[in-house]
Amino acid sequence: MPEKEKCVFCNAEENLSTLGEHCLCAPCQRRLILSALEFAKRNTIRGTVYHAAFEALCTQLLEKTEN
């Protein structure tokens, strides 16, 4: 873990993990991953396997965070 052990987005100090050289708390990490998947889904052609995969991963992540 980097020396500065706070989330780079919200400065939380608990439930941290690293992404490269940055610390992220669990809620910020989920939001970042969901944003990346939604971006990928918007930038792929509907009907392709990539679009379907990104859509399925977004759905799974949203369902998992609701529980």
Tab-separated table of N, CA and C in Angstrom:
chain	number	residue	atom	x	y	z
A	1	MET	N	0.842	-1.177	0.000
A	1	MET	CA	0.000	0.000	0.000
A	1	MET	C	0.891	1.246	0.000
A	2	PRO	N	0.449	2.260	-0.674
A	2	PRO	CA	1.198	3.513	-0.659
A	2	PRO	C	1.265	4.090	0.754
A	3	GLU	N	2.200	5.022	0.958
A	3	GLU	CA	2.354	5.634	2.272
A	3	GLU	C	1.087	6.355	2.709
A	4	LYS	N	0.464	7.092	1.820
A	4	LYS	CA	-0.768	7.818	2.144
A	4	LYS	C	-1.921	6.834	2.055
A	5	GLU	N	-2.427	6.389	3.195
A	5	GLU	CA	-3.458	5.359	3.211
A	5	GLU	C	-4.843	5.966	3.372
A	6	LYS	N	-5.264	6.699	2.354
A	6	LYS	CA	-6.606	7.265	2.279
A	6	LYS	C	-7.101	7.109	0.854
A	7	CYS	N	-8.400	6.988	0.694
A	7	CYS	CA	-8.994	6.893	-0.636
A	7	CYS	C	-8.719	8.187	-1.398
A	8	VAL	N	-8.307	8.059	-2.644
A	8	VAL	CA	-7.970	9.254	-3.432
A	8	VAL	C	-9.209	10.073	-3.796
A	9	PHE	N	-10.397	9.480	-3.735
A	9	PHE	CA	-11.614	10.208	-4.091
A	9	PHE	C	-12.327	10.813	-2.885
A	10	CYS	N	-12.449	10.049	-1.801
A	10	CYS	CA	-13.269	10.528	-0.678
A	10	CYS	C	-12.503	10.627	0.639
A	11	ASN	N	-11.231	10.304	0.643
A	11	ASN	CA	-10.367	10.351	1.831
A	11	ASN	C	-10.774	9.385	2.944
A	12	ALA	N	-11.541	8.343	2.622
A	12	ALA	CA	-11.877	7.315	3.616
A	12	ALA	C	-10.599	6.587	4.018
A	13	GLU	N	-10.580	6.095	5.235
A	13	GLU	CA	-9.385	5.403	5.729
A	13	GLU	C	-9.627	3.917	5.987
A	14	GLU	N	-10.832	3.419	5.702
A	14	GLU	CA	-11.162	2.019	5.961
A	14	GLU	C	-11.510	1.293	4.673
A	15	ASN	N	-11.358	-0.033	4.690
A	15	ASN	CA	-11.685	-0.897	3.541
A	15	ASN	C	-10.977	-0.462	2.273
A	16	LEU	N	-9.676	-0.247	2.361
A	16	LEU	CA	-8.914	0.233	1.209
A	16	LEU	C	-8.294	-0.912	0.428
A	17	SER	N	-8.180	-0.706	-0.864
A	17	SER	CA	-7.413	-1.579	-1.731
A	17	SER	C	-6.623	-0.666	-2.661
A	18	THR	N	-5.694	-1.234	-3.394
A	18	THR	CA	-4.886	-0.406	-4.271
A	18	THR	C	-5.254	-0.634	-5.725
A	19	LEU	N	-5.117	0.413	-6.481
A	19	LEU	CA	-5.261	0.365	-7.929
A	19	LEU	C	-4.041	1.093	-8.460
A	20	GLY	N	-3.061	0.313	-8.882
A	20	GLY	CA	-1.789	0.914	-9.242
A	20	GLY	C	-1.146	1.478	-7.993
A	21	GLU	N	-0.833	2.752	-8.009
A	21	GLU	CA	-0.220	3.382	-6.835
A	21	GLU	C	-1.232	4.160	-6.000
A	22	HIS	N	-2.514	3.999	-6.290
A	22	HIS	CA	-3.560	4.753	-5.603
A	22	HIS	C	-4.379	3.858	-4.690
A	23	CYS	N	-4.829	4.397	-3.559
A	23	CYS	CA	-5.722	3.688	-2.640
A	23	CYS	C	-7.162	4.069	-2.956
A	24	LEU	N	-8.039	3.079	-2.926
A	24	LEU	CA	-9.469	3.306	-3.131
A	24	LEU	C	-10.248	2.550	-2.075
A	25	CYS	N	-11.313	3.183	-1.563
A	25	CYS	CA	-12.213	2.469	-0.666
A	25	CYS	C	-13.144	1.623	-1.539
A	26	ALA	N	-13.838	0.680	-0.919
A	26	ALA	CA	-14.693	-0.238	-1.672
A	26	ALA	C	-15.788	0.473	-2.469
A	27	PRO	N	-16.534	1.439	-1.884
A	27	PRO	CA	-17.574	2.107	-2.672
A	27	PRO	C	-17.010	2.896	-3.871
A	28	CYS	N	-15.894	3.561	-3.681
A	28	CYS	CA	-15.300	4.316	-4.798
A	28	CYS	C	-14.768	3.381	-5.876
A	29	GLN	N	-14.215	2.246	-5.454
A	29	GLN	CA	-13.724	1.274	-6.430
A	29	GLN	C	-14.882	0.727	-7.265
A	30	ARG	N	-16.016	0.414	-6.623
A	30	ARG	CA	-17.184	-0.069	-7.373
A	30	ARG	C	-17.674	0.989	-8.358
A	31	ARG	N	-17.754	2.250	-7.913
A	31	ARG	CA	-18.210	3.322	-8.817
A	31	ARG	C	-17.262	3.491	-10.000
A	32	LEU	N	-15.958	3.394	-9.758
A	32	LEU	CA	-14.980	3.533	-10.833
A	32	LEU	C	-15.100	2.389	-11.836
A	33	ILE	N	-15.234	1.173	-11.341
A	33	ILE	CA	-15.375	0.008	-12.231
A	33	ILE	C	-16.673	0.104	-13.023
A	34	LEU	N	-17.761	0.476	-12.361
A	34	LEU	CA	-19.043	0.612	-13.056
A	34	LEU	C	-18.968	1.692	-14.133
A	35	SER	N	-18.323	2.808	-13.833
A	35	SER	CA	-18.161	3.874	-14.835
A	35	SER	C	-17.347	3.390	-16.034
A	36	ALA	N	-16.295	2.630	-15.765
A	36	ALA	CA	-15.463	2.108	-16.856
A	36	ALA	C	-16.259	1.130	-17.723
A	37	LEU	N	-17.056	0.270	-17.090
A	37	LEU	CA	-17.868	-0.681	-17.853
A	37	LEU	C	-18.937	0.025	-18.675
A	38	GLU	N	-19.563	1.039	-18.100
A	38	GLU	CA	-20.576	1.789	-18.845
A	38	GLU	C	-19.950	2.534	-20.019
A	39	PHE	N	-18.766	3.081	-19.819
A	39	PHE	CA	-18.044	3.736	-20.918
A	39	PHE	C	-17.745	2.733	-22.028
A	40	ALA	N	-17.252	1.563	-21.643
A	40	ALA	CA	-16.930	0.526	-22.631
A	40	ALA	C	-18.182	0.085	-23.381
A	41	LYS	N	-19.290	-0.061	-22.641
A	41	LYS	CA	-20.546	-0.476	-23.278
A	41	LYS	C	-21.021	0.568	-24.289
A	42	ARG	N	-20.921	1.846	-23.931
A	42	ARG	CA	-21.348	2.918	-24.846
A	42	ARG	C	-20.472	2.985	-26.098
A	43	ASN	N	-19.243	2.531	-25.988
A	43	ASN	CA	-18.312	2.653	-27.103
A	43	ASN	C	-18.084	1.351	-27.853
A	44	THR	N	-19.024	0.433	-27.731
A	44	THR	CA	-18.991	-0.783	-28.547
A	44	THR	C	-20.295	-0.857	-29.332
A	45	ILE	N	-20.269	-1.605	-30.376
A	45	ILE	CA	-21.434	-1.715	-31.258
A	45	ILE	C	-22.428	-2.704	-30.665
A	46	ARG	N	-23.700	-2.266	-30.585
A	46	ARG	CA	-24.750	-3.168	-30.090
A	46	ARG	C	-24.794	-4.423	-30.950
A	47	GLY	N	-25.047	-5.530	-30.294
A	47	GLY	CA	-25.135	-6.800	-31.012
A	47	GLY	C	-23.810	-7.539	-31.079
A	48	THR	N	-22.730	-6.895	-30.650
A	48	THR	CA	-21.444	-7.597	-30.651
A	48	THR	C	-21.257	-8.288	-29.310
A	49	VAL	N	-20.370	-9.241	-29.279
A	49	VAL	CA	-20.100	-9.972	-28.051
A	49	VAL	C	-19.506	-9.039	-26.993
A	50	TYR	N	-18.716	-8.057	-27.405
A	50	TYR	CA	-18.116	-7.126	-26.438
A	50	TYR	C	-19.197	-6.298	-25.742
A	51	HIS	N	-20.137	-5.781	-26.516
A	51	HIS	CA	-21.215	-4.984	-25.941
A	51	HIS	C	-22.033	-5.825	-24.963
A	52	ALA	N	-22.341	-7.048	-25.357
A	52	ALA	CA	-23.106	-7.942	-24.492
A	52	ALA	C	-22.339	-8.259	-23.210
A	53	ALA	N	-21.035	-8.451	-23.320
A	53	ALA	CA	-20.218	-8.749	-22.143
A	53	ALA	C	-20.180	-7.565	-21.178
A	54	PHE	N	-19.975	-6.367	-21.712
A	54	PHE	CA	-19.945	-5.186	-20.848
A	54	PHE	C	-21.304	-4.952	-20.201
A	55	GLU	N	-22.362	-5.181	-20.952
A	55	GLU	CA	-23.711	-5.011	-20.411
A	55	GLU	C	-23.980	-6.020	-19.289
A	56	ALA	N	-23.565	-7.255	-19.489
A	56	ALA	CA	-23.760	-8.288	-18.468
A	56	ALA	C	-22.948	-7.980	-17.212
A	57	LEU	N	-21.727	-7.513	-17.381
A	57	LEU	CA	-20.905	-7.172	-16.219
A	57	LEU	C	-21.483	-5.994	-15.454
A	58	CYS	N	-22.006	-5.001	-16.156
A	58	CYS	CA	-22.662	-3.861	-15.499
A	58	CYS	C	-23.855	-4.339	-14.687
A	59	THR	N	-24.666	-5.204	-15.265
A	59	THR	CA	-25.842	-5.722	-14.593
A	59	THR	C	-25.455	-6.515	-13.351
A	60	GLN	N	-24.449	-7.363	-13.479
A	60	GLN	CA	-23.986	-8.168	-12.337
A	60	GLN	C	-23.473	-7.267	-11.216
A	61	LEU	N	-22.700	-6.261	-11.559
A	61	LEU	CA	-22.139	-5.378	-10.551
A	61	LEU	C	-23.242	-4.597	-9.852
A	62	LEU	N	-24.223	-4.124	-10.604
A	62	LEU	CA	-25.335	-3.392	-9.999
A	62	LEU	C	-26.159	-4.282	-9.083
A	63	GLU	N	-26.414	-5.531	-9.510
A	63	GLU	CA	-27.179	-6.466	-8.671
A	63	GLU	C	-26.402	-6.823	-7.412
A	64	LYS	N	-25.110	-6.989	-7.544
A	64	LYS	CA	-24.279	-7.360	-6.405
A	64	LYS	C	-24.227	-6.227	-5.379
A	65	THR	N	-24.173	-4.995	-5.828
A	65	THR	CA	-24.090	-3.875	-4.894
A	65	THR	C	-25.434	-3.581	-4.242
A	66	GLU	N	-26.539	-3.988	-4.863
A	66	GLU	CA	-27.855	-3.795	-4.263
A	66	GLU	C	-28.064	-4.735	-3.077
A	67	ASN	N	-27.428	-5.906	-3.130
A	67	ASN	CA	-27.606	-6.911	-2.060
A	67	ASN	C	-26.769	-6.599	-0.888
